[in-house]
Amino acid sequence: MTKPKSKPKAAPRSTARKTPKPVSRRQPAPASSRSAARPNTKHARIIAMLRMPTGTTIAAIMTATDWQQHSVRGFLAGVVRKKLGLNLVSEQTDKGRVYRIKDSKASVAAADRAKQAA
């Protein structure tokens, strides 16, 4: 039998400390200015569909964006609700579950995050 090869030992680390890179404190642009800068993106189209009084279905968003169902759901939860802090509501109708943005208030989760940041 042959002996297993031992791994070469790593060189000892130097004791000199590296200075950490400065952290960027840039604030993200408000949601309204982001959508105004690039009006013909998929995100802007979805937001426009959700702002209609009739709302929209996941199937309609899938058709408009060529995204899969799980991608649409992730966009609704991650971008619309969390990042933009919009009040996304859904209701069951005869044509399926319809999603729309309710303009009255921002979502509760967005308000909680704003309190924690302050």
Coordinates of C-alpha atoms in Angstrom, one line a residue:
M1 CA 0.0 0.0 0.0
T2 CA 1.0 3.6 -0.5
K3 CA 1.1 6.2 2.1
P4 CA -1.4 9.1 1.7
K5 CA 0.2 12.2 0.5
S6 CA 0.3 15.0 3.0
K7 CA -0.8 18.4 2.0
P8 CA 1.9 21.2 2.1
K9 CA 1.5 23.5 5.0
A10 CA 0.4 27.0 4.3
A11 CA 2.9 29.8 5.0
P12 CA 2.2 31.6 8.4
R13 CA 0.2 34.7 8.1
S14 CA 1.8 38.0 8.6
T15 CA 0.9 40.0 11.8
A16 CA 0.4 43.2 9.9
R17 CA -3.3 44.3 10.1
K18 CA -5.1 45.2 7.0
T19 CA -7.3 48.3 7.1
P20 CA -10.9 47.7 6.3
K21 CA -12.3 49.4 3.2
P22 CA -14.6 52.3 3.9
V23 CA -18.3 51.4 3.8
S24 CA -20.4 53.3 1.3
R25 CA -23.3 55.1 2.9
R26 CA -25.1 55.9 -0.3
Q27 CA -28.9 56.2 0.1
P28 CA -31.0 54.5 -2.5
A29 CA -33.1 56.8 -4.8
P30 CA -36.8 57.1 -3.9
A31 CA -39.0 54.6 -5.7
S32 CA -40.8 57.3 -7.7
S33 CA -37.5 58.7 -9.3
R34 CA -36.3 55.2 -10.2
S35 CA -39.4 54.4 -12.2
A36 CA -39.4 57.8 -13.9
A37 CA -35.8 57.4 -15.1
R38 CA -36.5 54.2 -17.2
P39 CA -40.2 54.0 -18.0
N40 CA -40.1 51.1 -20.5
T41 CA -38.6 48.4 -18.3
K42 CA -40.2 45.1 -17.2
H43 CA -40.4 46.4 -13.7
A44 CA -42.2 49.6 -14.8
R45 CA -44.6 47.6 -16.9
I46 CA -45.5 45.3 -14.0
I47 CA -46.0 48.3 -11.6
A48 CA -48.2 50.0 -14.2
M49 CA -50.3 46.7 -14.5
L50 CA -50.6 46.5 -10.7
R51 CA -51.7 50.2 -10.4
M52 CA -54.7 49.7 -12.7
P53 CA -58.0 49.6 -10.8
T54 CA -58.7 46.2 -12.1
G55 CA -55.3 44.8 -11.1
T56 CA -53.6 41.9 -12.8
T57 CA -53.0 38.2 -12.5
I58 CA -49.8 36.3 -12.3
A59 CA -50.6 34.8 -15.7
A60 CA -50.9 38.2 -17.3
I61 CA -47.5 39.3 -15.8
M62 CA -45.9 36.1 -17.0
T63 CA -47.2 36.8 -20.5
A64 CA -45.9 40.4 -20.4
T65 CA -42.5 39.6 -19.1
D66 CA -41.7 36.1 -20.3
W67 CA -40.9 35.2 -16.7
Q68 CA -41.9 32.0 -14.9
Q69 CA -44.5 31.9 -12.2
H70 CA -42.0 31.6 -9.3
S71 CA -40.1 34.6 -10.7
V72 CA -43.2 36.7 -10.8
R73 CA -44.1 35.7 -7.2
G74 CA -40.6 36.6 -6.1
F75 CA -40.8 40.0 -7.8
L76 CA -44.1 40.7 -6.1
A77 CA -42.8 39.8 -2.6
G78 CA -39.2 41.0 -2.9
V79 CA -39.4 44.2 -5.0
V80 CA -43.0 45.4 -4.8
R81 CA -43.6 44.7 -1.2
K82 CA -40.1 44.9 0.4
K83 CA -37.9 47.1 -1.7
L84 CA -40.5 49.6 -2.9
G85 CA -42.7 49.3 0.2
L86 CA -45.9 49.4 -1.8
N87 CA -49.2 48.1 -0.4
L88 CA -49.8 45.0 -2.6
V89 CA -53.2 43.5 -2.1
S90 CA -54.7 40.3 -3.6
E91 CA -58.2 39.0 -3.9
Q92 CA -59.8 35.9 -5.3
T93 CA -62.1 36.6 -8.2
D94 CA -63.8 34.5 -10.9
K95 CA -60.8 34.9 -13.2
G96 CA -58.3 33.8 -10.5
R97 CA -56.3 35.7 -7.9
V98 CA -55.9 39.3 -8.8
Y99 CA -53.1 41.5 -7.5
R100 CA -53.1 45.3 -7.4
I101 CA -51.3 48.1 -5.6
K102 CA -53.6 50.0 -3.2
D103 CA -52.6 53.6 -3.1
S104 CA -54.0 54.5 0.4
K105 CA -50.9 53.6 2.5
A106 CA -47.5 52.0 2.3
S107 CA -47.4 48.4 3.5
V108 CA -47.0 47.6 7.2
A109 CA -43.7 45.9 6.7
A110 CA -42.2 49.0 5.0
A111 CA -43.4 51.2 7.9
D112 CA -41.8 48.8 10.4
R113 CA -38.5 48.9 8.5
A114 CA -38.6 52.7 8.4
K115 CA -39.1 52.8 12.2
Q116 CA -36.1 50.4 12.7
A117 CA -33.8 52.5 10.5
A118 CA -34.5 55.7 12.5

